[in-house]
Coordinates of C-alpha atoms in Angstrom, one line a residue:
M237 CA -16.2 -27.4 21.5
R238 CA -12.5 -27.2 20.9
L239 CA -9.6 -25.2 18.9
E240 CA -9.1 -26.7 15.2
H241 CA -5.5 -25.4 15.7
E242 CA -3.2 -23.9 17.7
Y243 CA -1.9 -20.0 17.2
G244 CA 1.2 -19.8 15.3
G245 CA 4.4 -17.5 15.9
R246 CA 4.8 -13.9 14.1
S247 CA 6.2 -14.6 10.0
N248 CA 9.7 -14.9 10.0
A249 CA 11.7 -15.2 6.4
S250 CA 14.0 -18.7 6.4
P251 CA 17.9 -18.4 5.6
T252 CA 17.3 -19.7 1.7
G253 CA 15.3 -16.9 1.7
L254 CA 11.8 -18.9 1.4
I255 CA 8.8 -17.4 3.8
A256 CA 8.1 -19.5 6.8
M257 CA 5.0 -20.2 8.9
T258 CA 2.8 -16.8 8.6
E259 CA 1.2 -15.8 12.2
R260 CA -2.3 -16.8 12.1
Y261 CA -4.5 -13.8 13.0
V262 CA -7.3 -16.2 13.9
K263 CA -8.6 -19.0 15.5
L264 CA -11.0 -21.3 14.3
V265 CA -13.2 -23.1 17.1
I266 CA -15.5 -26.2 15.9
C267 CA -18.6 -26.4 18.3
S268 CA -20.6 -29.2 18.4
P269 CA -23.9 -30.2 16.2
R270 CA -25.4 -29.5 19.8
R271 CA -23.5 -26.1 20.3
C272 CA -23.1 -25.2 24.2
T273 CA -25.6 -28.1 24.9
G274 CA -23.3 -30.7 27.6
C275 CA -19.9 -28.9 26.0
T276 CA -17.5 -28.6 28.7
H277 CA -16.8 -25.5 28.1
S278 CA -20.1 -24.0 28.4
L279 CA -20.3 -21.7 31.7
D280 CA -23.5 -19.8 32.5
E281 CA -23.9 -18.6 29.4
R282 CA -20.3 -17.7 28.5
C283 CA -17.7 -19.8 26.6
T284 CA -14.3 -20.2 28.2
L285 CA -12.4 -21.2 25.1
L286 CA -13.7 -17.7 24.4
D287 CA -13.1 -16.0 27.2
S288 CA -9.6 -17.7 26.9
I289 CA -8.9 -16.5 23.1
S290 CA -10.0 -13.4 23.7
L291 CA -7.9 -12.0 26.9
A292 CA -4.6 -13.7 25.3
A293 CA -1.7 -11.7 24.5
D294 CA -1.8 -12.7 21.0
Q295 CA -5.0 -10.6 20.1
A296 CA -6.0 -13.3 17.2
T297 CA -9.8 -13.0 16.0
P298 CA -12.3 -16.1 17.0
V299 CA -14.2 -17.6 14.7
L300 CA -16.4 -20.4 15.4
V301 CA -17.2 -23.3 12.9
E302 CA -20.4 -25.2 12.7
K303 CA -19.5 -27.9 9.8
D304 CA -23.1 -29.7 10.3
R305 CA -24.9 -26.4 9.3
N306 CA -22.7 -25.3 7.1
L307 CA -21.8 -21.6 9.1
L308 CA -18.3 -19.5 10.4
H309 CA -19.4 -17.6 12.7
I310 CA -17.0 -13.9 12.8
P311 CA -17.0 -11.2 15.4
I312 CA -18.0 -7.4 14.1
R313 CA -15.1 -5.7 14.5
N314 CA -15.5 -3.3 16.8
T315 CA -16.4 -6.1 19.5
V316 CA -14.7 -5.6 22.5
G317 CA -13.4 -7.8 25.2
P318 CA -14.5 -11.7 25.7
L319 CA -17.7 -12.9 23.3
R320 CA -20.6 -14.8 24.2
P321 CA -21.4 -17.4 21.2
P322 CA -22.6 -16.2 18.8
W323 CA -26.9 -17.6 19.3
M324 CA -26.5 -15.6 22.8
S325 CA -24.7 -12.6 21.7
M326 CA -25.4 -9.8 18.8
D327 CA -21.8 -9.3 18.2
W328 CA -21.1 -11.9 15.3
E329 CA -22.1 -12.1 12.0
Q330 CA -22.9 -15.5 10.2
V331 CA -21.5 -16.0 7.0
W332 CA -22.7 -19.4 5.2
M333 CA -20.4 -21.5 3.4
D334 CA -21.1 -23.1 -0.3
D335 CA -20.0 -26.5 -1.4
D336 CA -16.6 -24.8 -3.3
F337 CA -15.7 -23.3 -0.4
K338 CA -15.6 -26.2 1.7
K339 CA -14.0 -28.6 -1.3
D340 CA -11.4 -25.7 -2.0
C341 CA -10.1 -24.8 1.5
K342 CA -9.1 -26.6 4.6
L343 CA -10.2 -25.2 8.2
S344 CA -6.5 -26.1 9.4
E345 CA -5.4 -24.1 7.0
I346 CA -6.9 -20.7 7.3
I347 CA -4.4 -18.1 9.0
D348 CA -6.7 -15.4 8.6
L349 CA -10.3 -13.9 7.5
Y350 CA -12.1 -10.4 7.3
A351 CA -14.6 -8.9 5.7
V352 CA -14.0 -6.5 2.7
G353 CA -17.7 -5.0 1.5
P354 CA -20.1 -6.8 0.4
Y355 CA -16.7 -10.3 0.6
V356 CA -15.1 -12.5 3.1
S357 CA -11.5 -12.4 2.0
V358 CA -10.1 -15.9 3.4
F359 CA -6.2 -16.7 3.6
A360 CA -5.0 -20.2 3.7
Q361 CA -1.7 -21.5 4.4
V362 CA -1.1 -24.6 1.7
G363 CA 0.9 -27.1 0.7
E364 CA 4.7 -27.7 1.6
N365 CA 5.8 -24.4 0.8
K366 CA 3.3 -22.7 2.9
E367 CA 2.1 -20.7 -0.2
I368 CA -0.5 -18.2 1.6
S369 CA -4.0 -19.2 -1.2
H370 CA -6.6 -16.4 -1.3
T371 CA -10.2 -17.1 -1.7
V372 CA -13.7 -15.6 -0.6
L373 CA -16.8 -15.8 0.6
P374 CA -20.4 -13.5 0.0
R375 CA -21.4 -12.0 3.2
L376 CA -25.0 -14.3 3.0
R377 CA -26.3 -16.3 5.6
S378 CA -28.3 -19.2 4.0
R379 CA -28.4 -21.3 1.1
L380 CA -31.9 -19.1 0.2
E381 CA -29.5 -16.0 -0.3
F382 CA -26.6 -17.7 -2.4
A383 CA -29.8 -18.8 -4.8
L384 CA -31.3 -15.6 -4.5
L385 CA -27.7 -14.3 -5.7
E386 CA -27.3 -16.7 -8.5
E387 CA -30.5 -15.5 -9.7
M388 CA -29.5 -11.6 -9.4
T389 CA -26.5 -12.2 -11.3
E390 CA -28.1 -13.3 -14.2
R391 CA -30.4 -10.5 -14.2
A392 CA -27.7 -8.1 -14.1
R393 CA -26.0 -9.7 -17.5
E394 CA -29.4 -9.2 -18.5
L395 CA -28.8 -5.5 -17.5
T396 CA -25.9 -4.6 -19.1
E397 CA -24.5 -4.6 -22.6
R398 CA -20.9 -6.8 -23.4
V399 CA -19.1 -4.0 -24.8
S400 CA -15.6 -2.7 -23.6
V401 CA -15.9 1.1 -22.4
S402 CA -13.7 2.9 -19.7
F403 CA -13.4 2.6 -16.1
N404 CA -15.0 5.0 -15.0
V405 CA -18.5 4.0 -17.2
L406 CA -18.2 0.6 -15.8
T407 CA -18.2 2.5 -12.5
E408 CA -21.6 4.2 -13.4
R409 CA -22.7 0.8 -15.2
I410 CA -22.1 -1.4 -11.9
G411 CA -23.8 1.7 -9.4
Y412 CA -26.7 1.3 -12.1
I413 CA -27.3 -1.9 -12.2
Q414 CA -27.1 -2.0 -8.7
T415 CA -29.8 0.4 -7.6
K416 CA -31.9 -1.7 -10.3
L417 CA -31.6 -4.7 -8.9
G418 CA -32.1 -3.4 -5.5
E419 CA -35.6 -2.0 -6.7
E420 CA -36.3 -5.3 -8.1
M421 CA -36.1 -7.3 -5.1
D422 CA -37.4 -4.4 -2.4
K423 CA -40.3 -5.5 -4.8
S424 CA -39.9 -8.8 -5.1
W425 CA -38.3 -10.5 -1.6
P426 CA -39.7 -7.8 0.9
E427 CA -38.2 -10.2 3.6
I428 CA -34.9 -9.6 2.7
S429 CA -33.5 -7.7 4.3
L430 CA -31.9 -3.9 3.5
S431 CA -28.4 -5.1 4.2
I432 CA -28.3 -9.0 2.6
R433 CA -30.3 -7.0 -0.9
D434 CA -27.1 -4.3 -0.7
I435 CA -24.7 -7.3 -0.7
I436 CA -26.2 -9.1 -3.3
S437 CA -26.9 -6.0 -5.2
Q438 CA -23.2 -4.8 -4.9
I439 CA -21.8 -8.6 -6.0
A440 CA -24.1 -8.6 -9.0
G441 CA -23.6 -5.6 -10.2
F442 CA -19.5 -6.6 -10.0
S443 CA -20.3 -9.9 -11.4
S444 CA -21.5 -7.4 -14.8
T445 CA -17.4 -6.3 -15.4
M446 CA -14.7 -8.0 -16.6
L447 CA -12.8 -6.8 -13.1
F448 CA -15.4 -9.6 -11.2
P449 CA -12.3 -12.0 -10.4
I450 CA -10.6 -9.4 -8.6
T451 CA -12.6 -7.3 -7.6
P452 CA -12.7 -8.3 -3.8
L453 CA -9.0 -7.5 -3.9
L454 CA -9.7 -4.0 -5.4
L455 CA -12.0 -2.9 -2.0
D456 CA -9.6 -4.1 0.1
D457 CA -7.1 -1.3 1.4
E458 CA -4.5 -4.3 2.5
I459 CA -3.8 -5.4 -1.1
E460 CA -0.6 -3.5 -2.8
E461 CA -0.3 -5.1 -5.9
I462 CA -1.6 -7.1 -8.2
Y463 CA 0.6 -9.3 -11.0
V464 CA -0.2 -11.4 -14.2
D465 CA 2.1 -13.0 -15.9
G466 CA 0.7 -13.7 -18.7
P467 CA -2.4 -15.0 -20.8
D468 CA -3.2 -18.3 -19.5
S469 CA -2.2 -17.8 -16.0
W470 CA -3.1 -17.3 -12.0
A471 CA -3.1 -14.0 -11.0
Y472 CA -1.5 -13.3 -7.4
F473 CA -0.5 -10.2 -5.5
D474 CA 1.0 -8.6 -2.3
H475 CA -0.5 -8.3 0.6
A476 CA 0.5 -5.6 3.8
R477 CA 0.6 -8.3 6.3
L478 CA 0.7 -11.9 4.6
G479 CA 3.0 -10.8 1.7
R480 CA 2.6 -12.9 -1.5
C481 CA -0.4 -14.7 -2.2
R482 CA -1.9 -16.5 -4.8
T483 CA -5.6 -15.9 -6.1
D484 CA -8.0 -18.5 -7.7
W485 CA -8.6 -16.1 -10.5
F486 CA -7.4 -18.2 -13.9
F487 CA -6.7 -14.8 -16.2
S488 CA -7.2 -16.7 -19.7
G489 CA -6.3 -15.7 -22.9
E490 CA -9.8 -14.3 -24.0
A491 CA -9.7 -11.2 -21.4
I492 CA -6.9 -9.2 -23.1
E493 CA -8.3 -7.5 -25.6
P494 CA -10.7 -6.7 -23.1
M495 CA -8.5 -5.3 -21.1
V496 CA -6.5 -3.3 -23.4
T497 CA -8.9 -1.5 -24.7
L498 CA -10.1 -0.8 -20.8
A499 CA -6.6 0.7 -20.5
R500 CA -6.4 2.5 -24.0
L501 CA -10.0 3.8 -23.4
E502 CA -9.2 5.3 -19.6
S503 CA -5.7 6.2 -20.1
N504 CA -5.6 8.4 -24.0
H505 CA -2.1 6.6 -24.6
H506 CA -1.2 4.4 -27.0
L507 CA -0.6 0.4 -26.2
D508 CA -0.2 -1.4 -29.9
R509 CA 2.7 -2.3 -31.5
R510 CA 4.4 0.2 -31.3
N511 CA 4.0 1.4 -28.0
P512 CA 4.1 -2.2 -26.6
S513 CA 3.2 -0.9 -23.2
L514 CA 1.7 1.6 -20.7
K515 CA 1.4 2.9 -17.3
S516 CA -1.3 4.9 -16.3
R517 CA -3.4 5.8 -13.0
I518 CA -7.1 4.7 -13.1
G519 CA -10.2 5.6 -10.9
F520 CA -12.3 2.1 -9.9
L521 CA -14.9 1.5 -7.2
G522 CA -13.5 4.7 -5.7
V523 CA -10.1 3.2 -6.0
D524 CA -7.6 5.1 -7.4
L525 CA -5.2 2.4 -9.4
R526 CA -1.8 2.3 -11.1
I527 CA -2.0 -0.2 -14.3
S528 CA 1.0 -1.1 -16.0
M529 CA 0.3 -3.4 -18.8
A530 CA 2.7 -4.8 -22.0
V531 CA 1.5 -6.4 -24.9
E532 CA 3.8 -8.0 -28.5
P533 CA 6.3 -7.5 -29.4
L534 CA 7.6 -6.3 -26.3
C535 CA 5.9 -9.3 -23.8
P536 CA 6.4 -12.3 -25.9
D537 CA 3.8 -14.1 -24.4
G538 CA 1.0 -11.5 -25.7
F539 CA 0.2 -9.8 -22.0
Q540 CA 1.6 -8.7 -18.8
M541 CA -0.3 -6.5 -16.3
Q542 CA 0.6 -5.1 -12.8
I543 CA -2.1 -2.9 -10.8
R544 CA -0.7 -0.9 -8.0
R545 CA -3.4 -0.1 -5.7
A546 CA -3.6 2.9 -3.3
R547 CA -4.6 2.7 -0.1
K548 CA -7.3 4.9 0.7
E549 CA -5.9 5.5 4.2
I550 CA -2.9 7.5 3.4
M551 CA 0.4 5.7 5.8
T552 CA 1.2 8.5 8.2
L553 CA 5.5 8.7 9.7
S554 CA 3.8 7.5 12.8
H555 CA 2.7 4.3 11.2
L556 CA 5.6 3.4 9.8
I557 CA 7.0 4.2 13.2
R558 CA 4.8 1.5 14.8
N559 CA 5.0 -1.1 12.2
D560 CA 8.9 -0.8 12.0
T561 CA 9.3 0.9 8.7
I562 CA 11.2 2.7 10.6
S563 CA 13.2 3.7 14.2
V564 CA 11.7 7.4 16.1
E565 CA 15.3 8.0 15.2
G566 CA 15.1 7.8 11.8
A567 CA 12.2 9.9 11.6
A568 CA 13.5 12.1 13.6
L569 CA 16.3 12.9 11.3
L570 CA 14.1 12.6 8.2
I571 CA 11.8 15.4 9.6
L572 CA 14.7 18.2 10.3
A573 CA 16.2 17.2 7.0
L574 CA 12.7 17.9 5.8
Y575 CA 12.0 21.0 7.5
L576 CA 15.5 22.1 6.1
R577 CA 14.6 21.1 2.7
Q578 CA 17.5 19.6 2.0
N579 CA 17.8 17.4 -1.4
M580 CA 16.9 13.8 -0.6
V581 CA 16.6 11.0 -2.8
I582 CA 15.0 8.2 -1.5
T583 CA 16.4 4.7 -3.1
G584 CA 15.6 1.2 -3.2
A585 CA 14.1 -2.0 -5.5
P586 CA 11.0 -2.1 -6.9
G587 CA 8.8 -3.2 -4.3
T588 CA 10.5 -1.8 -1.3
G589 CA 8.0 1.3 -0.1
K590 CA 9.8 4.0 -1.4
T591 CA 7.0 6.3 -2.6
T592 CA 5.1 5.2 0.6
L593 CA 7.9 7.0 2.6
L594 CA 7.8 10.1 0.1
N595 CA 4.0 10.2 0.8
A596 CA 4.4 10.1 4.7
M597 CA 7.0 12.6 4.8
D598 CA 4.9 15.2 2.1
Q599 CA 1.8 14.6 4.4
I600 CA 3.5 16.8 7.3
T601 CA 5.6 19.4 5.4
P602 CA 4.9 22.9 6.1
P603 CA 1.2 23.5 5.2
F604 CA 2.4 27.3 3.8
W605 CA 5.2 26.0 1.7
R606 CA 4.6 25.6 -2.1
K607 CA 4.5 22.4 -3.4
I608 CA 5.2 21.7 -6.9
Y609 CA 4.6 17.9 -8.1
I610 CA 5.9 16.4 -11.6
E611 CA 4.6 12.6 -12.0
D612 CA 3.8 10.4 -14.7
A613 CA 1.7 8.2 -13.0
I614 CA -0.1 10.4 -10.0
E615 CA 0.9 8.4 -6.9
S616 CA 1.4 11.9 -4.6
R617 CA -2.0 12.9 -2.6
I618 CA -4.0 15.9 -1.8
H619 CA -3.5 17.0 1.9
R620 CA -5.4 19.6 4.0
N621 CA -4.8 23.3 3.1
Q622 CA -1.5 22.6 1.6
H623 CA -0.3 24.3 -1.4
Q624 CA -0.2 21.9 -4.2
S625 CA 0.5 22.2 -7.9
R626 CA 0.6 19.1 -9.6
I627 CA 1.5 18.2 -13.2
Q628 CA 1.0 15.2 -15.0
V629 CA 3.4 14.0 -17.9
D630 CA 3.3 11.5 -20.2
P631 CA 5.0 8.4 -19.2
I632 CA 8.6 7.0 -21.0
D633 CA 6.7 4.5 -22.4
E634 CA 4.4 6.9 -24.9
R635 CA 6.2 7.5 -28.0
N636 CA 4.0 10.6 -29.3
G637 CA 4.2 12.3 -25.7
L638 CA 3.3 15.8 -25.9
S639 CA 4.9 16.5 -22.4
D640 CA 8.1 15.6 -21.1
K641 CA 9.3 15.2 -17.2
S642 CA 12.8 16.4 -18.4
Q643 CA 11.3 19.7 -19.5
E644 CA 8.9 20.0 -17.0
I645 CA 11.6 19.6 -14.5
V646 CA 13.4 22.8 -15.9
K647 CA 10.2 25.0 -16.3
S648 CA 9.7 25.1 -12.5
L649 CA 12.5 27.2 -12.3
H650 CA 10.0 29.7 -13.3
R651 CA 7.0 27.9 -11.1
S652 CA 8.2 29.4 -7.8
P653 CA 8.0 26.5 -5.5
D654 CA 9.8 26.1 -1.9
Y655 CA 10.2 22.2 -2.8
V656 CA 9.5 20.0 -5.7
I657 CA 8.5 16.6 -5.2
L658 CA 9.4 14.1 -8.4
G659 CA 8.1 11.1 -9.1
E660 CA 10.5 8.6 -10.4
I661 CA 13.9 9.8 -11.7
Q662 CA 13.8 7.0 -14.6
T663 CA 16.4 8.3 -17.6
Q664 CA 19.5 9.5 -18.3
E665 CA 17.4 12.8 -19.3
H666 CA 15.7 12.6 -16.2
S667 CA 19.0 12.8 -14.1
H668 CA 20.8 15.9 -15.8
A669 CA 17.1 17.8 -15.4
L670 CA 17.2 17.3 -12.1
F671 CA 20.7 18.1 -11.4
H672 CA 20.1 21.2 -13.8
A673 CA 17.2 22.3 -11.0
L674 CA 19.5 21.4 -8.2
S675 CA 22.6 23.9 -9.8
A676 CA 19.4 26.4 -10.3
G677 CA 19.0 26.3 -6.2
L678 CA 15.7 24.2 -6.6
R679 CA 15.4 22.2 -3.4
C680 CA 14.1 18.2 -4.5
L681 CA 12.6 15.3 -3.0
S682 CA 12.5 12.5 -5.3
T683 CA 12.5 8.6 -5.7
C684 CA 15.2 6.6 -7.8
H685 CA 15.8 2.9 -8.3
S686 CA 19.0 1.5 -7.0
N687 CA 20.3 -1.0 -4.1
S688 CA 21.9 1.5 -1.7
A689 CA 23.1 5.3 -1.6
A690 CA 26.7 3.9 -3.2
S691 CA 25.0 2.2 -6.2
L692 CA 22.6 4.9 -6.7
I693 CA 26.1 7.2 -7.1
S694 CA 27.8 5.0 -9.0
R695 CA 24.2 4.6 -11.2
F696 CA 24.5 8.3 -11.5
Q697 CA 27.8 8.2 -12.6
V698 CA 28.5 5.5 -14.4
N699 CA 25.0 5.2 -16.4
H700 CA 23.6 8.7 -16.3
H701 CA 27.0 10.6 -17.0
I702 CA 26.4 13.1 -13.9
D703 CA 29.7 14.9 -12.7
K704 CA 31.1 14.6 -9.5
A705 CA 30.7 18.2 -9.1
S706 CA 26.5 17.9 -9.5
L707 CA 26.7 14.9 -7.2
A708 CA 27.7 17.5 -4.3
L709 CA 24.1 19.0 -5.1
L710 CA 23.1 16.3 -3.2
D711 CA 21.6 16.0 0.3
L712 CA 20.9 12.9 1.7
I713 CA 19.8 9.6 0.3
V714 CA 17.5 7.3 1.5
T715 CA 17.4 2.9 0.5
M716 CA 14.5 1.0 1.6
R717 CA 15.1 -2.6 1.7
R718 CA 12.5 -5.5 1.1
P719 CA 14.9 -8.8 2.4
V720 CA 12.9 -11.2 1.2
P721 CA 10.6 -11.3 -2.0
G722 CA 7.3 -11.9 -1.1
S723 CA 7.1 -10.9 2.2
S724 CA 5.6 -8.0 3.8
R725 CA 8.6 -6.7 5.4
R726 CA 9.9 -3.5 4.4
Y727 CA 12.1 -0.8 6.4
V728 CA 14.7 2.0 6.0
S729 CA 18.2 0.4 6.1
E730 CA 20.4 3.4 5.9
I731 CA 19.9 7.1 5.5
V732 CA 23.5 8.9 4.0
E733 CA 24.8 12.0 3.8
V734 CA 26.7 13.7 1.1
R735 CA 29.9 15.1 2.2
R736 CA 31.3 18.2 0.1
D737 CA 33.0 21.7 0.1
T738 CA 34.7 23.8 -1.7
E739 CA 37.9 24.3 -3.9
D740 CA 39.1 27.3 -5.8
G741 CA 35.4 28.7 -5.5
C742 CA 34.0 25.4 -6.9
L743 CA 31.6 22.5 -5.4
K744 CA 33.2 19.2 -4.5
F745 CA 32.0 15.7 -4.0
R746 CA 34.1 14.4 -0.7
G747 CA 32.2 11.0 -0.8
L748 CA 28.9 9.8 1.8
N749 CA 28.9 9.3 5.4
L750 CA 26.9 7.1 7.1
L751 CA 24.3 9.0 9.4
Y752 CA 21.7 5.9 10.3
S753 CA 21.9 2.0 9.8
N754 CA 18.9 -0.3 10.5
D755 CA 22.2 -2.6 11.3
S756 CA 23.6 -0.1 13.4
H757 CA 23.6 0.6 17.5
T758 CA 25.7 4.1 17.2
G759 CA 24.2 6.9 17.5
I760 CA 23.3 9.1 14.8
L761 CA 24.7 12.6 16.2
D762 CA 27.6 10.4 16.8
N763 CA 28.0 10.0 13.1
M764 CA 27.6 13.6 12.0
V765 CA 30.7 15.4 10.4
D766 CA 32.0 18.8 9.3
D767 CA 31.8 18.6 5.8
G768 CA 28.6 16.4 5.6
A769 CA 25.4 18.0 4.1
F770 CA 23.2 17.8 6.9
S771 CA 25.7 20.0 9.5
L772 CA 26.7 22.3 6.3
R773 CA 22.5 23.0 6.1
M774 CA 22.1 23.5 9.7
N775 CA 24.8 26.3 9.4
E776 CA 22.8 27.9 6.2
G777 CA 19.3 27.6 8.1
G778 CA 20.8 28.8 11.1
V779 CA 20.1 26.0 13.2
A780 CA 21.8 25.9 17.2
E781 CA 22.0 23.5 19.5
F782 CA 21.1 20.8 17.1
D783 CA 21.5 17.9 20.3
S784 CA 18.4 19.1 22.5
L785 CA 16.9 20.2 18.9
F786 CA 16.8 16.6 17.9
A787 CA 16.3 14.8 21.3
D788 CA 13.2 17.5 22.1
L789 CA 12.1 16.0 19.0
I790 CA 12.3 11.9 19.8
A791 CA 10.9 13.1 22.9
R792 CA 7.6 14.0 21.2
L793 CA 7.8 11.3 18.3
K794 CA 7.7 8.4 20.8
G795 CA 4.6 10.2 23.1
L796 CA 3.4 10.1 19.0
R797 CA 4.1 6.6 18.5
E798 CA 1.9 5.2 21.3
T799 CA -1.8 7.3 19.5
S800 CA -3.2 6.7 16.9
S801 CA -5.1 10.6 16.8
G802 CA -6.7 11.3 13.4
N803 CA -4.4 15.3 13.8
T804 CA -0.9 12.7 14.0
N805 CA 0.1 14.8 10.9
D806 CA -1.0 18.5 12.4
D807 CA 1.0 17.3 15.8
L808 CA 4.0 16.9 13.4
Q809 CA 3.9 19.6 11.6
K810 CA 3.2 22.0 14.5
Q811 CA 6.2 20.7 16.9
A812 CA 8.9 20.5 14.1
I813 CA 8.1 24.1 13.4
S814 CA 8.0 24.8 16.9
L815 CA 11.1 23.3 17.5
L816 CA 13.1 24.7 14.6
R817 CA 12.0 28.3 15.3
A818 CA 12.6 27.6 18.7
S819 CA 16.5 26.5 18.0
T820 CA 16.8 29.0 15.0
V821 CA 19.3 32.1 15.8
T822 CA 17.9 35.5 14.3

């Protein structure tokens, strides 16, 4: 028994902007044909090599490889502590390596693998540029089970009609095929275990749809976005931990028309030469997808597609603190701004995590607030015991749209919201509607593309023609950054407040004030100014002793950071409400 590779360090960005060596989340152990017999690492039915890996500080997962038997042995995820070899323990899952996998994937290049539904996703860092490639293995244990999968895949094709239907019908069709295949295997191969029958019927059912090549990605909660740049090209995707990865899915030109038809049917929007782009929310296999497509003449190559996958497990503010998206101090500032109902814009380049932060903040608003959401592609989430009214408008791509975001923002004046949560502010009309609502007294949280608070103000002024007096209605601008394209690292780079006062009875925009910077060690309290939106909102809300309030909230956040309890959001709600009530002058 020997180690195939040593454990590498955490991913770092090189000065050139390329991705350096990525952290290995697994350590491969190559076992001899005789297994433990005669192995120097075998001791009293234990493996000293497995013990050392399991107890190492890097927490990499051991994976045993039996090359002569074509087997991978993967620990069951809930296993804790040192492991005994799989032939002496029930703590392992056995996976058969078929010939294609052995030909295409070098064991020494594997950096991670884990189970996703009926599959095992395998990631390898390959080539001189250290690109990360992705492939999958069915969770099957033998050549016989692989042969049965091939037979059931053929049977699935016989059971399904080759027509383009909506995603919901496809999901129902897959379920129908899986049930039929399971019944057939139960009668013909009763010796096959129920778990293996389920895996075979699932994969065979998936194979009956054109989405079969990316089904493992759609099922994986760590996949963020999937990209197809054009016909006859390889798809690629962004992974939450590993960053940009390439797939083994070649998107042929023949797949364009069925994919376009699916999107039209599900979204009920046009996608043709008059409306050559589409953005819509689609449900498939219990997963929420936001699909963007473009066709000719907008797309000269004929087709382009982007699929953003919503996580089933919503990222909380505590998650974002633990993964270094934001510091405890920055999170405390945003919580207080949220509870003061400040007018906030979360800005950043595409793919920097703006919506993720917005949804994390949305979860911890007081449960008695009435919140109205206005979005074209629904990316907000329904939260337990909260008052949420969601409005979906037509995307700007839809020329014949009946509902317009700008109009719905203005209509919100008559819907009595405590807080309005907007999707992306995209156009000049959206901006004018936003500031019209702010001037009428609505409190809003929104997102908008820009690289910094300063560039966002310039965009509002120059591109959207918003006057300075209206800009003074904003309170806080939060900037998200993704420093290296294709990397998984995202973080809050700055939190900036708007400075304002009144002159001759009119509101005046006095510029911006930096409260928080990821690169600065200056204290947030030291950066506050009297004419800043934060101080002004605190005075309006009757909040006294802000220093002690801020310190108390930081202390409580640090306590929550060390836990992963399911009621973290409830704890944050209760503690923030309690602290604000205690510090409010009545």
